[in-house]
mmCIF file of C-alpha atoms in Angstrom:
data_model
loop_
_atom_site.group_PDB
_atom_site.id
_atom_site.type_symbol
_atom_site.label_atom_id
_atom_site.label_comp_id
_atom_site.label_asym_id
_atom_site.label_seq_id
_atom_site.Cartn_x
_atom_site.Cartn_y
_atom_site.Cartn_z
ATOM 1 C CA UNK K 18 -129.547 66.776 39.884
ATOM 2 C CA UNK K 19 -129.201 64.066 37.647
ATOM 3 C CA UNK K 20 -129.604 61.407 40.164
ATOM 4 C CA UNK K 21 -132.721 63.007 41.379
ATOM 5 C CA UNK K 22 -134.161 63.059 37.962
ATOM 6 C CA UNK K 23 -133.068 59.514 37.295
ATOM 7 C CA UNK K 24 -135.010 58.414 40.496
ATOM 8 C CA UNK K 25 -137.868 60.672 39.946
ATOM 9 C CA UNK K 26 -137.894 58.082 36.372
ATOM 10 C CA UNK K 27 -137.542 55.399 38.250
ATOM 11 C CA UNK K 28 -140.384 56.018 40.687
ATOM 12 C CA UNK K 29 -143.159 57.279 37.521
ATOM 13 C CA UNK K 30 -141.781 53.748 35.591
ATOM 14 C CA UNK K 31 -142.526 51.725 39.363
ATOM 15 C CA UNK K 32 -145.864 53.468 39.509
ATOM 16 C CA UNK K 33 -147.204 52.767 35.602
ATOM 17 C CA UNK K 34 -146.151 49.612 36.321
ATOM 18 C CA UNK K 35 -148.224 48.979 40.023
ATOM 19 C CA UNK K 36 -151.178 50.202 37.692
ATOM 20 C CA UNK K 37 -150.757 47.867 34.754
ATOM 21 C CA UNK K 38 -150.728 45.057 37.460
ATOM 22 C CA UNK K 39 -153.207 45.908 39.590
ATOM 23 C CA UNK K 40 -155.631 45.800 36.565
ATOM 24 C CA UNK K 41 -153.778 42.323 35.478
ATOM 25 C CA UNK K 42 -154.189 41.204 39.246
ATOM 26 C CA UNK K 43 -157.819 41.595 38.794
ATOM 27 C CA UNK K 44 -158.329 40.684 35.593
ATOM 28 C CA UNK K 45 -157.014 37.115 36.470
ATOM 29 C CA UNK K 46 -158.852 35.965 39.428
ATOM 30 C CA UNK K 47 -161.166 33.572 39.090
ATOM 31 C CA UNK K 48 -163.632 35.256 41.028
ATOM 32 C CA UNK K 49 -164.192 38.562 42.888
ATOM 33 C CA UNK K 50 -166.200 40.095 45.141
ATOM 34 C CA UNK K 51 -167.605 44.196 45.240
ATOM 35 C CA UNK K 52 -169.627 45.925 47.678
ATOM 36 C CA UNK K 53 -172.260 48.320 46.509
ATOM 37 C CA UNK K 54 -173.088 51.156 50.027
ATOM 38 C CA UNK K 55 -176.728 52.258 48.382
ATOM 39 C CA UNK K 56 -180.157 53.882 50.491
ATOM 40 C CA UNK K 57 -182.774 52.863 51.479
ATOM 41 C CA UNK K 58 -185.614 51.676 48.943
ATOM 42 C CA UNK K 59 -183.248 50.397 46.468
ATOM 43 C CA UNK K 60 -183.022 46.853 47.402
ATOM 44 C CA UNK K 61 -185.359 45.343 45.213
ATOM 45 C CA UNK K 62 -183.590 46.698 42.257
ATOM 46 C CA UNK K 63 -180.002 45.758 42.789
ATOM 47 C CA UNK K 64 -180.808 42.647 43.944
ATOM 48 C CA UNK K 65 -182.114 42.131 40.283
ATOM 49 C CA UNK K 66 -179.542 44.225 38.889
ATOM 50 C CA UNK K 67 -176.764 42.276 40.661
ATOM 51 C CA UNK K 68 -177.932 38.725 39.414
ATOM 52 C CA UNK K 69 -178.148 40.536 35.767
ATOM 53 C CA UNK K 70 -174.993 41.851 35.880
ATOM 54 C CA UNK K 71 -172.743 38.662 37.646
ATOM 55 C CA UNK K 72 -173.990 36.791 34.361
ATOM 56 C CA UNK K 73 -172.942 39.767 31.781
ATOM 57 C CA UNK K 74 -169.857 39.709 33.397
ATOM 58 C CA UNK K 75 -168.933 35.787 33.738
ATOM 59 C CA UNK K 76 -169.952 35.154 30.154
ATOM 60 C CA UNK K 77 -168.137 38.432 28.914
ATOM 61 C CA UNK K 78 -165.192 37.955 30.830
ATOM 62 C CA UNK K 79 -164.957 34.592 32.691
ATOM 63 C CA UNK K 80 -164.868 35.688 35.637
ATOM 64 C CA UNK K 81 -167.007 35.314 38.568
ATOM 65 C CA UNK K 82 -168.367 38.285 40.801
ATOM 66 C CA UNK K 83 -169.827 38.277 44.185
ATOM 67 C CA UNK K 84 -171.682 41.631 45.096
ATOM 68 C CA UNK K 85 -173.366 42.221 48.080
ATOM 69 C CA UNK K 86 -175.255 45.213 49.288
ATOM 70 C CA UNK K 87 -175.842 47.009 51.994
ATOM 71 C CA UNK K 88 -179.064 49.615 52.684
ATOM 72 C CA UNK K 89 -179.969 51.997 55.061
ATOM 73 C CA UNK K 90 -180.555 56.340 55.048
ATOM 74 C CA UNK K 91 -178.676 57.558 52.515
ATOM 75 C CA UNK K 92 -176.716 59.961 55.101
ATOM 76 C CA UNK K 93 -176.149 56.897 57.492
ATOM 77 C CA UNK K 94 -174.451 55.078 54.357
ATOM 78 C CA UNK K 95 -172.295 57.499 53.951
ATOM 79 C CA UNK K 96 -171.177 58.450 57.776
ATOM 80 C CA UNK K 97 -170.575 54.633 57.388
ATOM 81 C CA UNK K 98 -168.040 54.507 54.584
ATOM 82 C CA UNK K 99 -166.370 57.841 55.759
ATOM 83 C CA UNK K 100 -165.615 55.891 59.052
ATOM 84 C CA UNK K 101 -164.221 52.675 57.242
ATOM 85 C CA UNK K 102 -167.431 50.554 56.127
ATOM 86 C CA UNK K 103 -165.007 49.696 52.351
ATOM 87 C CA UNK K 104 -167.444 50.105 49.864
ATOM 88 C CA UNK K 105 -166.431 49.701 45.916
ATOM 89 C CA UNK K 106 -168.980 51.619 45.088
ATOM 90 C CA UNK K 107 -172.140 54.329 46.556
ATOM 91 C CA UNK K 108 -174.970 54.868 45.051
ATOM 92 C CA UNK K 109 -176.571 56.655 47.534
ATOM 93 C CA UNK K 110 -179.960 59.009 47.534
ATOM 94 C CA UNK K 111 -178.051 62.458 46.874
ATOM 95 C CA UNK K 112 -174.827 63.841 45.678
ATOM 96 C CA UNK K 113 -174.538 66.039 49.213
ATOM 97 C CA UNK K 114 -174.006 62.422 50.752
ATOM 98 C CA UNK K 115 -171.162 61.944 47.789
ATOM 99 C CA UNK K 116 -169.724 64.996 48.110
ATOM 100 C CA UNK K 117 -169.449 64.530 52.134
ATOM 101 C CA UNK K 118 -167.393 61.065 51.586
ATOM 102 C CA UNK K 119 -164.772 62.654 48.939
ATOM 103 C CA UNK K 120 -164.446 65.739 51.305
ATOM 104 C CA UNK K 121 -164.241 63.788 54.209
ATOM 105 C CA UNK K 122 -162.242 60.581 53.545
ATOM 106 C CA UNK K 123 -160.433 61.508 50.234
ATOM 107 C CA UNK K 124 -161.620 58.666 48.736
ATOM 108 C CA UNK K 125 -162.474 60.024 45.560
ATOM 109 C CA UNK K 126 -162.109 62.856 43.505
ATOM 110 C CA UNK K 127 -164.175 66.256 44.425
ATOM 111 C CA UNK K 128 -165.169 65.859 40.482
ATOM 112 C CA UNK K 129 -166.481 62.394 40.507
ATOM 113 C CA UNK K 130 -170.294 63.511 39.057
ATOM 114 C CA UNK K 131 -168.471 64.251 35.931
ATOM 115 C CA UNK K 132 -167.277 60.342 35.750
ATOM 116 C CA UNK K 133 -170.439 59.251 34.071
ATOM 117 C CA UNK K 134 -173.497 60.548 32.241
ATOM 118 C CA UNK K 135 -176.168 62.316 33.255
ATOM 119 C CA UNK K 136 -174.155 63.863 36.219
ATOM 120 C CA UNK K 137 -173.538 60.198 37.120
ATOM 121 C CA UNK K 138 -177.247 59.683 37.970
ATOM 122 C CA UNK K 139 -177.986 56.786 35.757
ATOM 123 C CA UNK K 140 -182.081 57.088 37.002
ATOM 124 C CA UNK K 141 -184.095 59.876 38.252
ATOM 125 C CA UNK K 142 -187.288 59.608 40.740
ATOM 126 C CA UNK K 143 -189.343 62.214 42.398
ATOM 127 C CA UNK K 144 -191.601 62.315 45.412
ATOM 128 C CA UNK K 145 -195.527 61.465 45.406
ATOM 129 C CA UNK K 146 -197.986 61.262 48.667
ATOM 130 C CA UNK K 147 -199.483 57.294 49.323
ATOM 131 C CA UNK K 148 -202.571 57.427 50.844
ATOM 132 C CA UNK K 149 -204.859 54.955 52.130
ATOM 133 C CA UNK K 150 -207.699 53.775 49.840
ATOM 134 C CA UNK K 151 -210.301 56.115 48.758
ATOM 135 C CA UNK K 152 -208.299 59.133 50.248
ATOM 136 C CA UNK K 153 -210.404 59.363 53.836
ATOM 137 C CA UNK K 154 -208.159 62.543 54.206
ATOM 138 C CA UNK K 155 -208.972 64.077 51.187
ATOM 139 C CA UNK K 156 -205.435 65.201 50.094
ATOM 140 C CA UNK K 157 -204.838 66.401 46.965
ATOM 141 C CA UNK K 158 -201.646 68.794 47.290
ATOM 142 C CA UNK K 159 -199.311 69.661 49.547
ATOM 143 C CA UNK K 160 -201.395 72.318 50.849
ATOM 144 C CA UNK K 161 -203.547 69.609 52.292
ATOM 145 C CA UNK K 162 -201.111 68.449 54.530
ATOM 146 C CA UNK K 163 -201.660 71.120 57.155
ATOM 147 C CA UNK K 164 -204.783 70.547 57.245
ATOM 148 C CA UNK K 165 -206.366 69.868 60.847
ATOM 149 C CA UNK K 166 -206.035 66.587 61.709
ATOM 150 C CA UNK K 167 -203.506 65.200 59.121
ATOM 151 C CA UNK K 168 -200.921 62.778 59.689
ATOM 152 C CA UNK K 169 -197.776 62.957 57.575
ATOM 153 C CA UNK K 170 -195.312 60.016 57.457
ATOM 154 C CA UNK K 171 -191.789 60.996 56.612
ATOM 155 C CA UNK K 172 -188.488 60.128 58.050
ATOM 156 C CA UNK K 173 -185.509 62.071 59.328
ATOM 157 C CA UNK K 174 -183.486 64.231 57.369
ATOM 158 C CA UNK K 175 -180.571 63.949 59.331
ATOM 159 C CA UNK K 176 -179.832 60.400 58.134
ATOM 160 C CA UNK K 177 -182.532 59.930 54.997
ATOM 161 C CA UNK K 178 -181.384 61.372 51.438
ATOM 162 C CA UNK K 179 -185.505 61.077 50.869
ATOM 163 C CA UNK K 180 -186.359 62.779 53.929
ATOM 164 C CA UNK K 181 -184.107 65.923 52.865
ATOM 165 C CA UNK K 182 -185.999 65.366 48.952
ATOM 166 C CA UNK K 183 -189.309 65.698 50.510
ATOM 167 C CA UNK K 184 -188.210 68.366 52.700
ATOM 168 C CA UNK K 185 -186.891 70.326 49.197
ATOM 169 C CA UNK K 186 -189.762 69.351 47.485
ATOM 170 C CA UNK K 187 -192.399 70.784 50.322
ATOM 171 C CA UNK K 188 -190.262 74.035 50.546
ATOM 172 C CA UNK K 189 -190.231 74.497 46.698
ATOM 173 C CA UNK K 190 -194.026 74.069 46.733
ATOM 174 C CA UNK K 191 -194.287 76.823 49.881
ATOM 175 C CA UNK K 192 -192.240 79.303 47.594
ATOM 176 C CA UNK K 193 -194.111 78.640 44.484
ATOM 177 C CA UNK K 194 -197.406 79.655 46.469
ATOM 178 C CA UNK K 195 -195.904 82.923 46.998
ATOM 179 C CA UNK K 196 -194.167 83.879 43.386
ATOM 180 C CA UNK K 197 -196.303 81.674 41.206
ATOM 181 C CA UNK K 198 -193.608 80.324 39.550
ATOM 182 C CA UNK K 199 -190.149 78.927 39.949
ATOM 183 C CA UNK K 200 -188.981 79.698 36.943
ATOM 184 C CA UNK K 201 -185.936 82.134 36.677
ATOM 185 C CA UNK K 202 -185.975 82.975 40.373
ATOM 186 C CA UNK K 203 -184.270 86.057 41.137
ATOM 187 C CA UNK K 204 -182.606 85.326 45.007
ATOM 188 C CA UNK K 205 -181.413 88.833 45.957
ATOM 189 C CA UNK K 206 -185.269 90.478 45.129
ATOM 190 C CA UNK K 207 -187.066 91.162 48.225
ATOM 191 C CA UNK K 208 -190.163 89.211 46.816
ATOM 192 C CA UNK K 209 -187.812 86.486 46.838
ATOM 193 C CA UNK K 210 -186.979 86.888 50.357
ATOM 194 C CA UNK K 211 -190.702 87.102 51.736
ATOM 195 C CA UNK K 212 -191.666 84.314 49.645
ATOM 196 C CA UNK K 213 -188.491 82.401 51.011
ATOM 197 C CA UNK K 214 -190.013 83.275 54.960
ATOM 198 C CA UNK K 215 -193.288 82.107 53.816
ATOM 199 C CA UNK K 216 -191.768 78.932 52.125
ATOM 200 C CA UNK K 217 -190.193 77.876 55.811
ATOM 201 C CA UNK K 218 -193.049 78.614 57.596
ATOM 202 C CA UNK K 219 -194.853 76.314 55.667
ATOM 203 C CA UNK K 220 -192.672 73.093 55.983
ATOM 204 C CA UNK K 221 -192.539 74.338 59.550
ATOM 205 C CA UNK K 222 -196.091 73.706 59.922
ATOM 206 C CA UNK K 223 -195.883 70.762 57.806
ATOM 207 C CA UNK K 224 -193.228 69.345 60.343
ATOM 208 C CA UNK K 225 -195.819 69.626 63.437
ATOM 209 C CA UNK K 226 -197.582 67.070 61.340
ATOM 210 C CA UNK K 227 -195.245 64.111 61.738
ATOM 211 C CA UNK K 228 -195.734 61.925 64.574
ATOM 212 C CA UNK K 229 -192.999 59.377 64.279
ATOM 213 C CA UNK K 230 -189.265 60.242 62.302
ATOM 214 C CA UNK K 231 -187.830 56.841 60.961
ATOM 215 C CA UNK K 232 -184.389 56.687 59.808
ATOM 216 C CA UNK K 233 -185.167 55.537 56.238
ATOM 217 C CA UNK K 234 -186.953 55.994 53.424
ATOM 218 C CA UNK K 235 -187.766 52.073 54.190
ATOM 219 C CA UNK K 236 -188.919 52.488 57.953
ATOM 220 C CA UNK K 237 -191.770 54.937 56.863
ATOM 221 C CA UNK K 238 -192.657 53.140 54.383
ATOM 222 C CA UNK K 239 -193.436 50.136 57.063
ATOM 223 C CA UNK K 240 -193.923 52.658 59.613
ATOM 224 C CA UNK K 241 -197.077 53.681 57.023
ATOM 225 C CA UNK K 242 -198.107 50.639 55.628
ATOM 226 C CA UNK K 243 -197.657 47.884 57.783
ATOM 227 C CA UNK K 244 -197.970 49.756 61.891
ATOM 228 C CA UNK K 245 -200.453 51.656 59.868
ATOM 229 C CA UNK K 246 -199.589 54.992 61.430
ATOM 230 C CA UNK K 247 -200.376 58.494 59.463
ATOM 231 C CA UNK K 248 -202.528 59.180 56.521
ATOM 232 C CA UNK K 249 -200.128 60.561 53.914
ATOM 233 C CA UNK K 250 -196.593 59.082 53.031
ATOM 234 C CA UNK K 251 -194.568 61.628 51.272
ATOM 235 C CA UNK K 252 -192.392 58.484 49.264
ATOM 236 C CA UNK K 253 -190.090 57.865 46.724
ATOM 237 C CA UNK K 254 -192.041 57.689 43.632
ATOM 238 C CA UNK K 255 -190.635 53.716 43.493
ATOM 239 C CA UNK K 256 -191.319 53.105 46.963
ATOM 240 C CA UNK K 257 -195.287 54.103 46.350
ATOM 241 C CA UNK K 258 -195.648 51.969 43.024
ATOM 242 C CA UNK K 259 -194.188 49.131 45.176
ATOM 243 C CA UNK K 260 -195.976 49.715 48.418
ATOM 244 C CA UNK K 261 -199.444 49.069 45.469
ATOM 245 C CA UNK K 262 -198.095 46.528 43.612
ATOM 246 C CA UNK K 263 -197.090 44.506 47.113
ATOM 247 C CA UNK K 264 -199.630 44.922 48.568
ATOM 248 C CA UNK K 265 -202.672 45.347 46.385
ATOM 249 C CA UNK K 266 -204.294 48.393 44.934
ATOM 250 C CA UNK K 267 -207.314 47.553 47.664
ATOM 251 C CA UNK K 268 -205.263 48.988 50.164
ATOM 252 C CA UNK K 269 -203.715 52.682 48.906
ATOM 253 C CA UNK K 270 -203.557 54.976 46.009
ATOM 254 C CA UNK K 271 -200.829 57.434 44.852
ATOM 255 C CA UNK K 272 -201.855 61.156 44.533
ATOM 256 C CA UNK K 273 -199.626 63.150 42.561
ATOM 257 C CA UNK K 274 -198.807 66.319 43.739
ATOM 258 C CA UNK K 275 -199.361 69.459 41.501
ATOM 259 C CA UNK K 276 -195.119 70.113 41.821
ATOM 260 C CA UNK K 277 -192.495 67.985 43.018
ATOM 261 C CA UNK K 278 -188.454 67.536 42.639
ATOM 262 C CA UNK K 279 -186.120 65.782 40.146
ATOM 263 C CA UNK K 280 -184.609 63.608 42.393
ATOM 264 C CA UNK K 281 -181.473 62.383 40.901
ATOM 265 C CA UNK K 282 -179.504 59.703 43.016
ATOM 266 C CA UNK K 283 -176.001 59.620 42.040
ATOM 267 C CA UNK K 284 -173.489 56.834 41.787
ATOM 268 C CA UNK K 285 -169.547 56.667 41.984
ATOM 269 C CA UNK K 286 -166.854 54.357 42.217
ATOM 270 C CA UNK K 287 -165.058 54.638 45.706
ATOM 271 C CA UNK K 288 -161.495 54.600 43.826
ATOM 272 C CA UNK K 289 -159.505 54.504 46.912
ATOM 273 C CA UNK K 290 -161.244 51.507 48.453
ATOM 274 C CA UNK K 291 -161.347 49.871 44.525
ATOM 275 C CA UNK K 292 -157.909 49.982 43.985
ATOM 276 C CA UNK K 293 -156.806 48.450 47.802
ATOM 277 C CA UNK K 294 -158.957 46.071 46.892
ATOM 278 C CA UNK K 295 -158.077 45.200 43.264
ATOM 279 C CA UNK K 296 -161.851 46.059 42.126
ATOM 280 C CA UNK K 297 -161.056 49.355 40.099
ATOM 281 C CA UNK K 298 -161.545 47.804 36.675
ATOM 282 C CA UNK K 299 -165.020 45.779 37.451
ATOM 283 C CA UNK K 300 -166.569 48.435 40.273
ATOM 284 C CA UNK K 301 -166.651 51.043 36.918
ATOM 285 C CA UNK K 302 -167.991 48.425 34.756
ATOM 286 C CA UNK K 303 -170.977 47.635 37.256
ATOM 287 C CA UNK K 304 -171.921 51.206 37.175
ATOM 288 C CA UNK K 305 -171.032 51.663 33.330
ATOM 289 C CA UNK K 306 -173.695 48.701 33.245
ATOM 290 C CA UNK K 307 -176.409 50.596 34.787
ATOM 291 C CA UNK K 308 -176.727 53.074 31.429
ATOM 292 C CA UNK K 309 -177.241 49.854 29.304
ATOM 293 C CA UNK K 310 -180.457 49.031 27.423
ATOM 294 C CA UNK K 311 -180.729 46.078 29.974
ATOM 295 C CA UNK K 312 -179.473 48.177 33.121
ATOM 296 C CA UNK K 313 -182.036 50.666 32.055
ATOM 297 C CA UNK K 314 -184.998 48.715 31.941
ATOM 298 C CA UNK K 315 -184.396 46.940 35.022
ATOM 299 C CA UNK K 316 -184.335 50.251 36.198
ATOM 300 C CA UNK K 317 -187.898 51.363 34.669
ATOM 301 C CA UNK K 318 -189.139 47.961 35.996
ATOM 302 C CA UNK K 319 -188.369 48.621 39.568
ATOM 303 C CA UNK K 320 -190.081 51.936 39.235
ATOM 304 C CA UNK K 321 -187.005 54.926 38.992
ATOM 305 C CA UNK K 322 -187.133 57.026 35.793
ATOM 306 C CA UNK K 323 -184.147 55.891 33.390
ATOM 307 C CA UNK K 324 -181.964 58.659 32.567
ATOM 308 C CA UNK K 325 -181.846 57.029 29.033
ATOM 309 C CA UNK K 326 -185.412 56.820 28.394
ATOM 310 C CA UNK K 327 -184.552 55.841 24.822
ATOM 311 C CA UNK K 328 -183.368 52.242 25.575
ATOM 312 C CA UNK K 329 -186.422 51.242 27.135
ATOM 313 C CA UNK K 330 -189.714 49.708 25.931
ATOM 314 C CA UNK K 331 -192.748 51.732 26.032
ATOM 315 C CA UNK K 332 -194.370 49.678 28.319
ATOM 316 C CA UNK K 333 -192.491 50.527 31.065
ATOM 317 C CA UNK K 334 -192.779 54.305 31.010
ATOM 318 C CA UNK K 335 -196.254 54.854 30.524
ATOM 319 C CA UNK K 336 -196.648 54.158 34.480
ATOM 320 C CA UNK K 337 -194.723 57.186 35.389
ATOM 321 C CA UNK K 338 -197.429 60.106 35.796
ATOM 322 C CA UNK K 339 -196.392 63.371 34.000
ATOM 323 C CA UNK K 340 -195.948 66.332 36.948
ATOM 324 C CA UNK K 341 -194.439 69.524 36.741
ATOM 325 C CA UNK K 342 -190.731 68.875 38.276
ATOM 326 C CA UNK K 343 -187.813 70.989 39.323
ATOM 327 C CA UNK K 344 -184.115 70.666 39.421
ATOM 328 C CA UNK K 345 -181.989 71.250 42.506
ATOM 329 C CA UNK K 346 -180.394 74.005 40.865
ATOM 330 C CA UNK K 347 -183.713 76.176 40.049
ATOM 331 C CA UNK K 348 -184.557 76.490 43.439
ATOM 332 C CA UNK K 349 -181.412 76.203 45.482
ATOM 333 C CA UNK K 350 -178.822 76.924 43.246
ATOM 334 C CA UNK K 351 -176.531 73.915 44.249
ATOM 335 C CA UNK K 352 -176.673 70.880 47.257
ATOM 336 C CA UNK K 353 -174.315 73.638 49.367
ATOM 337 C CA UNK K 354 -177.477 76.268 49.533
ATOM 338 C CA UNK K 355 -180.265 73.988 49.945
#
């Protein structure tokens, strides 16, 4: 007995100890090198980010960091790093996509969203329609895009985290039609139930309106703008501002829809991958960096909402259009039922 507990002493002293040095291992390398798994349409803004946060982090620390990034359908990203792709960190379109990687590959703990703030969403979004200039289609809600002879670009929600947040977002608007409200829904009324029918039938039709299913947020957007297929593209709210700002006003307009989701992409460290690698310490710090005044507005200027509204300047807010929006939770309860 007493040689078991003396081991068992042994073996928690051994372990502090691997922890103190890994963080020491790190902390003394001259340089080091992270990879951050993300989606689609956030390329633009961690390319920035990543240049903004290497020089915080030389000048604050000395040390050098290398991060590189790798995009593509949220669900894709994550099939990816469940199968071995070692990311040090995800932030990817959804927490389903999260949740599937710390379920799958035990990377992570199943209570990583409480990690950071804002359920470890450090910027929100939603989902708008881009249209060509001067709206030949005339479409105005989401109703419209059943219309006869519509075209609706959006891509496939078995690998896009914004395909599955416009499919949400379309269903939301279906069951609205029917209750008038989704506020307080009550699930296990019978109303609920017809207007839930209803809600699927809609996106149904909606669905027969799609000619072409890309498997990113990124694809439609090309798909849209530069093959010039469809009339509407149901987009990330970024992707739309950027899709404008690339490529001139002259050439589409955003119409904002009359209800639309809270889309909150998450972030996490992939703590299993981190500590192999001896990233632990600076993979939480990159994320940690994204709630800062400067992570923030780098953030508003690449066109997501910050979840910290409060450290940025005016200036960049204004653009966001004001839009009734819905949470996850008041329509679906949680990522399981949706």
């Amino acid at each position: 007995m007493i040689k078991n507990i003396v081991l068992a002493s042994l073996l928690v002293s051994t372990l502090s100890f691997a922890k103190e040095y890994d963080y020491k291992a790190e902390a003394i390398k001259k340089s080091i090198e992270i990879l951050n798994v993300s989606y689609d349409p956030t390329r633009e803004l961690y390319e920035e980010y990543n240049k903004n946060f290497a020089k915080y982090w030389q000048e604050k620390t000395g040390q050098k960091v290398t991060i590189k990034q790798s995009h593509g359908g949220s669900g894709k990203q994550a099939r990816g790093v469940i199968d071995g792709l070692k990311a040090d960190v995800v932030t990817l379109a959804l927490a389903y996509d999260i949740d599937a990687i710390s379920q799958k590959a035990n990377l992570f703990p199943k209570d990583w969203q409480k990690k950071l703030e804002y359920n470890s969403s450090p910027y929100t979004s939603t989902i708008v329609f881009l249209v060509r200039k001067g709206n030949p289609k005339g479409v105005k809600d989401w109703n419209d895009l059943i219309k006869d002879g519509v075209e609706v670009i959006t891509p496939n929600p078995k690998t896009s985290g914004g395909a599955r947040w416009n499919y949400l977002a379309a269903y939301a608007y279906g069951l609205k039609e029917e209750l008038g409200t989704l506020e307080k829904i009550d699930f296990n009324s019978s109303i609920y139930k017809k207007a839930d029918k209803k809600a699927k039938e809609y996106v149904t039709k909606l669905l027969k309106h799609v000619p072409v299913l890309d498997s990113g947020a990124r694809g439609a957007t090309n798909t849209f703008v530069q093959r010039k297929i469809g009339d509407v593209l149901l987009a990330w709210e970024n992707e739309a501002f950027l899709a404008i700002n690339e490529l001139g006003k002259d050439e589409f307009e955003i119409v904002v829809p009359s209800v639309s989701i809270l889309a909150e992409p998450p972030v996490t460290v992939v703590e299993q991958n981190a500590i192999q690698k001896e990233t632990l310490n600076i993979s939480t710090e990159y994320l940690k960096y994204l709630y800062s005044k400067a992570g923030q507005t780098l953030v508003a200027k690449h066109y997501y909402r910050p979840s910290v509204p409060s450290l940025v300047e005016k200036k960049y807010l204004e653009i966001f259009p004001k839009l009734e929006l819905f949470k996850i939770e008041d329509v679906f309860i949680s990522w399981e039922n949706a």
